[in-house]
Amino acid sequence: MDKERRAARRRDRLGRDLTALSAGALGLCLLLVAGLLGLLAEEGLGYFWPRPVERFALKDGTAALGEAVAREAIPGEKTRFRIQIKRGDRDFDGADFVWIDEDQIVSRTRPADAVLLERSEWGPFYGRLSALRRGDETIAEGQNAVLAAFPALWREKKRAAAELRSLERGPVGAINAEIERLNLSRRAPALARLAPAERDRRLREIDAQVAARKGEYERLAERLAAQRLELNKETLVLEAEGGATKEMPVANVVRLVRPNDLTFGGKLRLYGSRLREFVAGEPRESNTEGGVFPALFGTVMMVFLMTFVVSPLGALAAVYLREYAKQGPLVRAVRIAVNNLAGVPSIVFGMFGLGFFVYLVGGTIDKLFYAEALPAPTFGTGGILWAALTLALLTVPVVIVAAEEGLAAVPRAVREGSLALGATKFETTWRIVVPAAAPGILTGMILAMARAAGEVAPLMIVGMVKLAPRLPVDGTFPFVHFERKFMHLGFHIYDVGFQSPNVDAAKPLVFATALLLVLVVAAMNLLAIGLRNHLRAKYTSSAV
């Protein structure tokens, strides 16, 4: 009896130890996740908070003006330190980050008149404003006068630039698309089958239409040229630390800030403005500045396209395997194959997508429906549709396994009760079993969405690019362009982090983009989880 009690105590002690170990492992995982998110938030979101602009006077008589962004020990020396300064002005001497040894600094001040200009080209500028000109005429001279005249003029130029972009992307883009369509219609197979006289008449009509469109294009081009000339007429004279000067069009200014005069409320407004630009703006300067909206849009659209394909495909396969297929060696082999597919490297799926979807399916579509555009491919090249289908194949094993587990969890009594009441096998499956298994199917969708949002390797082969000038959705018929290439947040992180010519400027954007990708995946997962919980509560009687 004593031996049995000792054995029971040992089992209880072992159970408590294993429970504590499990709790510790869970706590460690949560700590690591929190640490990762904290690092991303600190490095990414902290980048947008305005820093003071400082002037560093050095022992050799020179000075540097900019933001102190890092401090570290000098390599090989433990007692001496150096400071990294973001001084911008790369159009003056080509280097917008410099390291300065602390023992070379004579004084470190924050000039009240220091100005930060965020520009659409050549990165930020730190310095002072010397003059504001319109052609050869000086509108304002001296920084105070320039700052007084600048805001109204800058707002006017921003409105003019927005009108110019609207004209380029609207009427001009529509005319170019129409001219391209008319030129392609000359080579249409249907036109070649017409009688010679009819074909000549149709060609003359096409020529007349092209001539009319070209006339419209030339008039718009003249208007655009005049607007561009007027847009760049006013210029700022910039004075960098050291006295070097340069003229820059007012329209190229993204934001003018006096960081050392900002109140806390002003810093908050500037922080919000920079965050909005990051999320809703377009990239510039080789993706090292500006926003990531095209990559954000491409990621979300690609994931949802993939979900629309993989959800019915995976659910139907699971229903057949669980409810209709005769269980035996063949079905077991299929299940083993499905499970093994989940372990195939993603790049293999990318190669399959390139060969099957792009070259075979896309090439066939081009021959049948876009022959006049050949040899330039329409669907026979990478695009967002082929990327979504490739990722659907990549993630379908996950959906099948999760859906089968959901179907298996539906009690046998539910099926038998439905059949006993006179329902057919089909009615029982689609009206009773599948709705009850919907939470399990949605679990597979959640896992598939999370994996698809983070995949990069296969997408590099089937349609993802560094910079896509046009979104897959726009105002041009047919409005949704599945054949277009797209940008992706995952590839954007890789490109900015490892392919950027300016690593120091790009590093904070890597963290910010990674945090945005995590938030996008979390938002999509929470949406699916909310739907799953709703269905689980609705079918709670099924014991799923």
Coordinates of C-alpha atoms in Angstrom, one line a residue:
M1 CA 0.0 0.0 0.0
D2 CA 2.9 2.4 0.9
K3 CA 4.5 1.6 -2.4
E4 CA 1.3 2.5 -4.3
R5 CA 1.0 5.8 -2.4
R6 CA 4.7 6.7 -3.1
A7 CA 4.1 5.9 -6.8
A8 CA 1.0 8.1 -6.8
R9 CA 2.9 11.0 -5.2
R10 CA 5.7 10.6 -7.8
R11 CA 3.1 10.8 -10.6
D12 CA 1.5 13.9 -9.0
R13 CA 4.9 15.5 -8.6
L14 CA 5.8 14.7 -12.2
G15 CA 2.5 16.1 -13.4
R16 CA 3.0 19.3 -11.5
D17 CA 6.6 19.6 -12.9
L18 CA 5.4 19.0 -16.4
T19 CA 2.6 21.6 -15.9
A20 CA 5.1 24.2 -14.7
L21 CA 7.4 23.4 -17.6
S22 CA 4.6 23.9 -20.0
A23 CA 3.6 27.2 -18.4
G24 CA 7.3 28.3 -18.5
A25 CA 7.6 27.4 -22.2
L26 CA 4.4 29.3 -22.9
G27 CA 5.6 32.3 -20.9
L28 CA 8.9 32.3 -22.8
C29 CA 7.2 32.2 -26.2
L30 CA 5.0 35.1 -25.2
L31 CA 8.0 37.0 -23.9
L32 CA 9.8 36.4 -27.2
V33 CA 6.8 37.5 -29.3
A34 CA 6.4 40.6 -27.1
G35 CA 10.1 41.3 -27.4
L36 CA 10.0 41.0 -31.2
L37 CA 6.9 43.3 -31.5
G38 CA 8.6 45.8 -29.1
L39 CA 11.7 45.9 -31.2
L40 CA 9.8 46.4 -34.4
A41 CA 7.7 49.2 -32.7
E42 CA 10.7 50.9 -31.2
E43 CA 12.8 50.9 -34.3
G44 CA 10.0 51.3 -36.8
L45 CA 7.6 53.7 -35.2
G46 CA 10.4 55.7 -33.4
Y47 CA 11.8 56.6 -36.9
F48 CA 8.8 58.9 -37.6
W49 CA 9.1 60.9 -34.3
P50 CA 10.8 64.3 -35.0
R51 CA 14.3 64.6 -33.5
P52 CA 16.0 67.9 -32.8
V53 CA 18.5 69.3 -35.4
E54 CA 21.9 69.9 -33.8
R55 CA 25.0 71.7 -34.9
F56 CA 28.3 69.9 -34.1
A57 CA 31.3 72.3 -34.2
L58 CA 34.6 70.3 -34.6
K59 CA 38.2 71.0 -33.6
D60 CA 39.3 71.3 -37.2
G61 CA 37.0 74.4 -37.7
T62 CA 34.3 72.6 -39.6
A63 CA 30.8 71.9 -38.5
A64 CA 28.0 69.5 -39.3
L65 CA 24.3 70.1 -39.0
G66 CA 21.8 67.2 -38.6
E67 CA 20.1 64.7 -36.4
A68 CA 22.1 62.4 -34.0
V69 CA 20.7 58.9 -34.7
A70 CA 23.2 56.5 -33.1
R71 CA 26.1 56.4 -30.6
E72 CA 28.6 53.5 -30.3
A73 CA 32.1 52.7 -29.2
I74 CA 34.8 53.3 -31.8
P75 CA 35.8 49.8 -33.2
G76 CA 38.9 48.6 -31.3
E77 CA 38.6 51.2 -28.5
K78 CA 36.4 50.7 -25.5
T79 CA 36.7 54.2 -23.9
R80 CA 36.2 56.4 -27.0
F81 CA 32.8 56.8 -28.7
R82 CA 31.5 58.2 -31.9
I83 CA 28.1 59.6 -33.1
Q84 CA 26.3 59.0 -36.3
I85 CA 24.7 62.1 -37.7
K86 CA 22.0 62.2 -40.4
R87 CA 22.9 65.4 -42.1
G88 CA 21.1 64.8 -45.5
D89 CA 22.2 67.2 -48.2
R90 CA 23.5 64.2 -50.3
D91 CA 23.2 66.4 -53.4
F92 CA 26.0 68.6 -52.1
D93 CA 28.7 65.9 -51.3
G94 CA 27.0 62.5 -51.8
A95 CA 27.0 61.4 -48.1
D96 CA 23.9 62.0 -45.9
F97 CA 25.2 60.0 -42.9
V98 CA 28.6 60.7 -41.2
W99 CA 30.4 59.4 -38.1
I100 CA 32.0 61.9 -35.8
D101 CA 34.3 61.1 -32.9
E102 CA 33.0 62.6 -29.7
D103 CA 36.4 63.9 -28.7
Q104 CA 36.5 65.9 -31.9
I105 CA 33.4 67.8 -31.0
V106 CA 34.0 71.3 -29.5
S107 CA 30.3 72.3 -29.1
R108 CA 26.9 70.8 -29.6
T109 CA 24.0 73.3 -30.0
R110 CA 20.4 73.3 -31.4
P111 CA 20.1 76.4 -33.7
A112 CA 16.6 77.9 -33.6
D113 CA 16.8 78.8 -37.3
A114 CA 17.7 75.3 -38.5
V115 CA 15.3 74.0 -41.1
L116 CA 14.5 70.5 -42.3
L117 CA 13.2 70.0 -45.8
E118 CA 11.8 66.6 -46.7
R119 CA 12.1 66.5 -50.5
S120 CA 10.8 64.3 -53.3
E121 CA 14.3 63.9 -54.6
W122 CA 17.8 63.8 -53.0
G123 CA 16.5 63.0 -49.6
P124 CA 16.2 65.4 -46.6
F125 CA 18.0 68.8 -46.4
Y126 CA 19.3 70.4 -43.2
G127 CA 20.2 74.0 -43.3
R128 CA 18.7 77.4 -43.9
L129 CA 16.5 79.1 -46.5
S130 CA 18.3 81.9 -48.3
A131 CA 15.7 83.2 -50.9
L132 CA 12.5 82.4 -52.8
R133 CA 12.5 83.1 -56.5
R134 CA 10.2 83.1 -59.5
G135 CA 12.5 82.8 -62.5
D136 CA 15.0 85.7 -62.2
E137 CA 12.7 87.6 -59.8
T138 CA 13.3 87.4 -56.0
I139 CA 10.0 87.0 -54.2
A140 CA 11.5 86.9 -50.7
E141 CA 15.0 87.1 -49.3
G142 CA 16.2 86.0 -45.9
Q143 CA 14.8 83.0 -43.9
N144 CA 12.1 84.8 -42.1
A145 CA 10.7 86.4 -45.3
V146 CA 10.9 83.0 -47.1
L147 CA 9.1 81.2 -44.2
A148 CA 6.3 83.8 -44.4
A149 CA 5.8 83.5 -48.1
F150 CA 6.4 79.8 -48.5
P151 CA 3.2 78.1 -47.0
A152 CA 0.6 79.7 -49.3
L153 CA 2.8 79.2 -52.4
W154 CA 3.6 75.6 -51.4
R155 CA -0.1 74.7 -51.0
E156 CA -0.8 76.2 -54.4
K157 CA 2.0 74.1 -55.9
K158 CA 0.7 71.0 -54.3
R159 CA -2.7 71.5 -55.8
A160 CA -1.2 72.1 -59.2
A161 CA 0.9 69.0 -58.8
A162 CA -2.2 66.9 -57.9
E163 CA -4.0 68.3 -61.0
L164 CA -1.0 67.4 -63.1
R165 CA -0.9 63.8 -61.8
S166 CA -4.7 63.5 -62.2
L167 CA -4.4 64.7 -65.9
E168 CA -1.5 62.2 -66.5
R169 CA -3.3 59.3 -65.0
G170 CA -6.8 60.2 -66.2
P171 CA -7.3 61.6 -69.8
V172 CA -3.7 61.1 -70.9
G173 CA -3.6 57.5 -69.7
A174 CA -7.0 56.8 -71.3
I175 CA -6.0 58.2 -74.6
N176 CA -2.7 56.2 -74.6
A177 CA -4.7 53.0 -73.8
E178 CA -7.2 53.8 -76.6
I179 CA -4.3 54.4 -79.1
E180 CA -2.7 51.1 -78.0
R181 CA -6.0 49.3 -78.4
L182 CA -6.5 50.7 -81.9
N183 CA -3.0 49.8 -83.0
L184 CA -3.4 46.3 -81.8
S185 CA -6.8 46.0 -83.6
R186 CA -4.9 46.3 -86.9
R187 CA -3.3 42.9 -86.2
A188 CA -6.5 41.2 -85.0
P189 CA -7.1 37.8 -86.7
A190 CA -10.7 38.7 -87.4
L191 CA -9.5 41.6 -89.5
A192 CA -7.2 39.4 -91.6
R193 CA -10.2 37.2 -92.5
L194 CA -12.2 40.0 -94.1
A195 CA -12.4 40.6 -97.8
P196 CA -9.6 43.0 -99.1
A197 CA -12.0 45.9 -99.8
E198 CA -13.6 45.6 -96.3
R199 CA -10.2 45.2 -94.6
D200 CA -8.9 48.3 -96.3
R201 CA -12.0 50.2 -95.2
R202 CA -11.6 49.1 -91.6
L203 CA -7.9 50.0 -91.6
R204 CA -8.8 53.5 -92.9
E205 CA -11.3 53.9 -90.1
I206 CA -8.7 52.8 -87.6
D207 CA -6.2 55.2 -89.0
A208 CA -8.7 58.0 -88.7
Q209 CA -9.5 57.1 -85.1
V210 CA -5.8 56.9 -84.2
A211 CA -5.1 60.3 -85.9
A212 CA -7.9 61.9 -83.9
R213 CA -6.6 60.4 -80.6
K214 CA -3.1 61.5 -81.4
G215 CA -4.4 65.0 -82.0
E216 CA -6.1 64.9 -78.5
Y217 CA -2.9 63.6 -77.0
E218 CA -0.7 66.3 -78.5
R219 CA -3.0 69.0 -77.2
L220 CA -2.9 67.4 -73.7
A221 CA 0.9 67.0 -74.0
E222 CA 1.2 70.8 -74.7
R223 CA -1.0 71.5 -71.8
L224 CA 1.1 69.2 -69.5
A225 CA 4.3 70.8 -70.7
A226 CA 3.0 74.3 -69.9
Q227 CA 1.8 73.2 -66.5
R228 CA 5.1 71.5 -65.6
L229 CA 6.9 74.7 -66.6
E230 CA 4.6 76.8 -64.4
L231 CA 4.9 74.2 -61.6
N232 CA 8.7 74.4 -61.4
K233 CA 8.9 78.2 -61.9
E234 CA 9.2 79.1 -58.3
T235 CA 12.4 77.9 -56.6
L236 CA 13.9 77.9 -53.1
V237 CA 17.6 78.8 -52.6
L238 CA 18.9 76.5 -49.9
E239 CA 22.0 77.2 -47.9
A240 CA 23.8 74.2 -46.3
E241 CA 26.1 74.2 -43.3
G242 CA 29.4 75.6 -44.7
G243 CA 27.8 78.0 -47.1
A244 CA 27.1 75.8 -50.2
T245 CA 23.9 76.8 -51.9
K246 CA 21.5 75.2 -54.3
E247 CA 18.1 76.0 -56.0
M248 CA 15.2 73.6 -55.8
P249 CA 11.6 73.9 -57.1
V250 CA 9.1 74.6 -54.4
A251 CA 6.9 71.7 -55.9
N252 CA 9.6 69.2 -54.8
V253 CA 9.2 70.0 -51.1
V254 CA 7.2 67.3 -49.3
R255 CA 7.4 68.9 -45.9
L256 CA 9.1 71.9 -44.3
V257 CA 9.8 71.7 -40.6
R258 CA 11.7 73.7 -38.0
P259 CA 12.3 70.8 -35.6
N260 CA 13.9 72.9 -32.8
D261 CA 10.8 75.2 -32.5
L262 CA 8.2 72.4 -32.4
T263 CA 5.9 72.1 -29.4
F264 CA 4.7 68.7 -28.2
G265 CA 1.5 69.2 -30.1
G266 CA 3.4 70.1 -33.3
K267 CA 5.6 67.0 -32.9
L268 CA 2.4 64.8 -32.6
R269 CA 0.9 66.4 -35.8
L270 CA 4.2 65.9 -37.6
Y271 CA 4.4 62.3 -36.4
G272 CA 0.8 61.6 -37.6
S273 CA 1.6 63.2 -41.0
R274 CA 4.6 61.0 -41.5
L275 CA 2.7 57.9 -40.4
R276 CA -0.1 58.7 -42.9
E277 CA 2.5 59.2 -45.7
F278 CA 4.1 55.9 -44.8
V279 CA 0.9 53.9 -45.0
A280 CA -0.9 55.8 -47.8
G281 CA 1.9 57.3 -49.9
E282 CA 4.0 56.0 -52.8
P283 CA 7.7 55.1 -52.4
R284 CA 10.4 57.3 -53.6
E285 CA 14.2 57.4 -53.7
S286 CA 14.6 53.7 -54.5
N287 CA 12.0 52.7 -51.8
T288 CA 14.1 54.3 -49.0
E289 CA 11.6 57.1 -48.5
G290 CA 8.0 57.8 -48.9
G291 CA 5.2 55.3 -48.3
V292 CA 4.4 51.6 -49.0
F293 CA 0.8 51.8 -50.1
P294 CA 1.4 50.0 -53.4
A295 CA 3.0 47.1 -51.5
L296 CA 0.3 47.1 -48.9
F297 CA -2.4 47.1 -51.5
G298 CA -0.7 44.3 -53.5
T299 CA -0.3 42.1 -50.4
V300 CA -3.9 42.4 -49.3
M301 CA -5.3 41.9 -52.8
M302 CA -3.1 38.9 -53.4
V303 CA -4.0 37.3 -50.1
F304 CA -7.7 37.7 -50.6
L305 CA -7.5 36.4 -54.2
M306 CA -5.6 33.4 -52.9
T307 CA -8.3 32.9 -50.2
F308 CA -11.1 33.0 -52.7
V309 CA -9.4 30.2 -54.6
V310 CA -8.1 28.0 -51.8
S311 CA -11.1 28.0 -49.6
P312 CA -13.6 26.2 -51.9
L313 CA -10.8 24.1 -53.4
G314 CA -9.6 22.8 -50.0
A315 CA -13.1 22.5 -48.5
L316 CA -14.4 20.5 -51.5
A317 CA -11.4 18.2 -51.4
A318 CA -11.8 17.6 -47.6
V319 CA -15.6 17.0 -48.0
Y320 CA -14.9 14.4 -50.7
L321 CA -12.2 12.6 -48.8
R322 CA -14.1 12.5 -45.5
E323 CA -17.7 12.1 -46.5
Y324 CA -17.8 10.5 -50.0
A325 CA -14.6 8.7 -50.8
K326 CA -14.4 5.0 -49.8
Q327 CA -11.8 4.7 -47.1
G328 CA -9.0 2.4 -48.2
P329 CA -5.3 2.4 -49.3
L330 CA -5.9 4.9 -52.1
V331 CA -7.5 7.5 -49.8
R332 CA -4.8 7.0 -47.3
A333 CA -2.1 7.5 -50.0
V334 CA -3.9 10.7 -51.0
R335 CA -3.8 12.0 -47.4
I336 CA -0.1 11.1 -47.1
A337 CA 0.5 13.0 -50.4
V338 CA -1.4 16.0 -49.1
N339 CA 0.5 16.1 -45.9
N340 CA 3.8 15.7 -47.8
L341 CA 2.9 18.7 -50.0
A342 CA 2.9 20.9 -47.0
G343 CA 6.7 20.2 -46.6
V344 CA 7.7 21.0 -50.2
P345 CA 9.9 24.1 -50.4
S346 CA 7.9 27.1 -51.5
I347 CA 10.3 27.9 -54.4
V348 CA 9.3 24.6 -56.0
F349 CA 5.7 25.9 -56.1
G350 CA 7.0 29.0 -57.6
M351 CA 8.7 27.1 -60.4
F352 CA 5.6 25.1 -61.0
G353 CA 3.5 28.3 -61.1
L354 CA 5.9 29.8 -63.7
G355 CA 5.8 26.7 -65.9
F356 CA 2.1 25.8 -65.6
F357 CA 0.2 29.0 -64.9
V358 CA 2.4 31.6 -66.6
Y359 CA 3.8 29.8 -69.6
L360 CA 1.1 27.1 -70.3
V361 CA -2.2 28.7 -69.1
G362 CA -1.2 32.3 -69.7
G363 CA 0.5 31.6 -73.0
T364 CA -2.6 29.7 -74.2
I365 CA -4.9 32.7 -73.2
D366 CA -2.6 35.0 -75.1
K367 CA -2.8 32.9 -78.3
L368 CA -6.6 32.6 -78.0
F369 CA -7.6 36.1 -76.9
Y370 CA -4.6 38.4 -77.2
A371 CA -2.9 37.2 -80.4
E372 CA -2.7 40.7 -81.8
A373 CA -0.4 41.7 -78.9
L374 CA 2.1 38.9 -79.4
P375 CA 5.0 38.5 -79.0
A376 CA 4.5 41.0 -76.1
P377 CA 2.7 38.8 -73.5
T378 CA -0.5 39.9 -71.7
F379 CA -1.2 36.9 -69.4
G380 CA 1.8 34.9 -70.5
T381 CA 4.0 36.8 -68.0
G382 CA 4.0 37.2 -64.2
G383 CA 0.9 38.8 -62.7
I384 CA -1.1 39.0 -59.5
L385 CA -3.5 36.3 -60.6
W386 CA -0.8 33.7 -61.2
A387 CA 0.8 34.7 -57.9
A388 CA -2.5 34.1 -56.1
L389 CA -3.0 30.7 -57.8
T390 CA 0.5 29.6 -57.0
L391 CA 0.0 30.4 -53.3
A392 CA -3.3 28.7 -53.4
L393 CA -1.6 25.5 -54.4
L394 CA 1.1 26.1 -51.7
T395 CA -1.5 26.5 -48.9
V396 CA -4.3 24.1 -50.0
P397 CA -2.8 21.1 -47.9
V398 CA -3.2 23.2 -44.8
V399 CA -6.9 23.9 -45.6
I400 CA -7.6 20.3 -46.5
V401 CA -6.1 19.0 -43.2
A402 CA -7.9 21.6 -41.1
A403 CA -11.2 21.1 -42.9
E404 CA -11.0 17.3 -42.5
E405 CA -10.4 17.7 -38.8
G406 CA -13.4 20.0 -38.6
L407 CA -15.6 17.4 -40.5
A408 CA -14.4 14.6 -38.3
A409 CA -15.3 16.6 -35.2
V410 CA -19.0 16.7 -36.2
P411 CA -20.7 14.0 -34.1
R412 CA -21.9 10.9 -35.9
A413 CA -25.3 11.3 -34.2
V414 CA -25.9 14.6 -36.1
R415 CA -25.5 12.8 -39.5
E416 CA -27.6 9.8 -38.4
G417 CA -30.4 12.1 -37.1
S418 CA -30.5 14.0 -40.4
L419 CA -30.6 10.8 -42.4
A420 CA -33.3 9.4 -40.1
L421 CA -35.5 12.4 -40.7
G422 CA -35.5 11.7 -44.5
A423 CA -32.6 14.0 -45.7
T424 CA -30.4 12.7 -48.5
K425 CA -26.7 12.2 -48.1
F426 CA -26.1 15.5 -50.1
E427 CA -28.6 17.4 -48.0
T428 CA -27.0 16.1 -44.8
T429 CA -23.5 17.0 -45.9
W430 CA -24.1 20.5 -47.2
R431 CA -26.8 21.7 -44.9
I432 CA -25.8 20.0 -41.6
V433 CA -22.2 18.8 -41.6
V434 CA -20.4 21.5 -43.6
P435 CA -21.9 24.4 -41.6
A436 CA -21.1 22.7 -38.4
A437 CA -17.5 22.1 -39.6
A438 CA -17.1 25.7 -40.8
P439 CA -15.0 26.8 -37.8
G440 CA -12.5 24.1 -38.6
I441 CA -12.5 25.1 -42.3
L442 CA -11.9 28.8 -41.2
T443 CA -9.0 27.7 -39.1
G444 CA -7.4 26.3 -42.2
M445 CA -8.1 29.6 -44.0
I446 CA -6.5 31.5 -41.1
L447 CA -3.3 29.4 -41.3
A448 CA -3.2 29.7 -45.1
M449 CA -3.6 33.5 -45.0
A450 CA -0.8 33.9 -42.5
R451 CA 1.6 31.8 -44.5
A452 CA 0.6 33.4 -47.8
A453 CA 1.1 36.9 -46.5
G454 CA 4.7 36.1 -45.5
E455 CA 5.8 34.2 -48.6
V456 CA 8.3 35.9 -50.9
A457 CA 10.4 33.3 -52.8
P458 CA 7.7 31.9 -55.1
L459 CA 6.2 35.4 -55.7
M460 CA 9.5 36.7 -57.1
I461 CA 9.1 34.2 -60.0
V462 CA 5.4 34.7 -60.8
G463 CA 4.7 38.4 -60.8
M464 CA 6.1 40.4 -57.8
V465 CA 8.4 43.3 -58.6
K466 CA 10.4 46.0 -56.8
L467 CA 8.3 48.9 -58.1
A468 CA 4.9 48.6 -59.9
P469 CA 3.9 51.9 -61.5
R470 CA 0.2 51.0 -61.7
L471 CA -2.0 49.2 -59.2
P472 CA -3.9 46.1 -60.2
V473 CA -7.1 48.1 -59.6
D474 CA -7.8 51.5 -61.3
G475 CA -10.3 53.5 -63.2
T476 CA -9.5 52.0 -66.6
F477 CA -11.8 49.3 -68.0
P478 CA -12.0 46.5 -66.9
F479 CA -11.0 48.2 -63.6
V480 CA -9.4 45.0 -62.1
H481 CA -6.3 44.0 -64.0
F482 CA -5.3 40.4 -63.0
E483 CA -2.4 40.4 -65.5
R484 CA -0.5 43.3 -63.9
K485 CA 2.6 42.8 -61.7
F486 CA 2.3 44.0 -58.1
M487 CA 4.4 44.9 -55.1
H488 CA 4.4 43.0 -51.8
L489 CA 5.4 44.0 -48.3
G490 CA 7.6 40.9 -47.8
F491 CA 9.6 41.6 -50.9
H492 CA 9.7 45.3 -50.0
I493 CA 11.4 44.4 -46.7
Y494 CA 13.9 42.3 -48.5
D495 CA 14.6 44.9 -51.2
V496 CA 14.9 47.8 -48.7
G497 CA 17.0 45.9 -46.2
F498 CA 19.4 44.1 -48.5
Q499 CA 19.3 45.8 -52.0
S500 CA 19.2 49.4 -51.0
P501 CA 22.0 51.7 -52.0
N502 CA 21.5 53.7 -48.8
V503 CA 21.5 51.1 -45.9
D504 CA 21.5 53.6 -43.1
A505 CA 18.4 55.5 -44.5
A506 CA 16.6 52.2 -45.2
K507 CA 17.1 50.4 -41.9
P508 CA 14.3 52.1 -40.0
L509 CA 11.9 51.5 -42.9
V510 CA 12.7 47.7 -42.7
F511 CA 11.4 47.6 -39.1
A512 CA 8.4 49.8 -39.9
T513 CA 7.4 47.7 -42.9
A514 CA 7.9 44.5 -41.0
L515 CA 5.6 45.8 -38.2
L516 CA 3.0 46.8 -40.8
L517 CA 3.1 43.3 -42.3
V518 CA 2.6 41.8 -38.9
L519 CA -0.4 44.1 -38.3
V520 CA -1.9 43.3 -41.7
V521 CA -1.6 39.6 -41.0
A522 CA -3.1 40.1 -37.5
A523 CA -6.0 42.1 -38.9
M524 CA -6.9 39.6 -41.5
N525 CA -6.6 36.7 -39.0
L526 CA -8.7 38.6 -36.4
L527 CA -11.4 39.0 -39.1
A528 CA -11.4 35.3 -39.9
I529 CA -11.2 34.4 -36.2
G530 CA -14.3 36.6 -35.5
L531 CA -16.2 34.9 -38.2
R532 CA -15.1 31.5 -36.9
N533 CA -16.2 32.3 -33.4
H534 CA -19.6 33.4 -34.6
L535 CA -20.1 30.2 -36.5
R536 CA -18.9 28.1 -33.5
A537 CA -21.4 29.8 -31.3
K538 CA -24.1 29.3 -33.9
Y539 CA -23.5 25.6 -34.2
T540 CA -22.5 25.0 -30.6
S541 CA -24.9 22.0 -30.5
S542 CA -22.6 20.2 -32.9
A543 CA -19.9 20.0 -30.2
V544 CA -17.3 21.4 -32.6

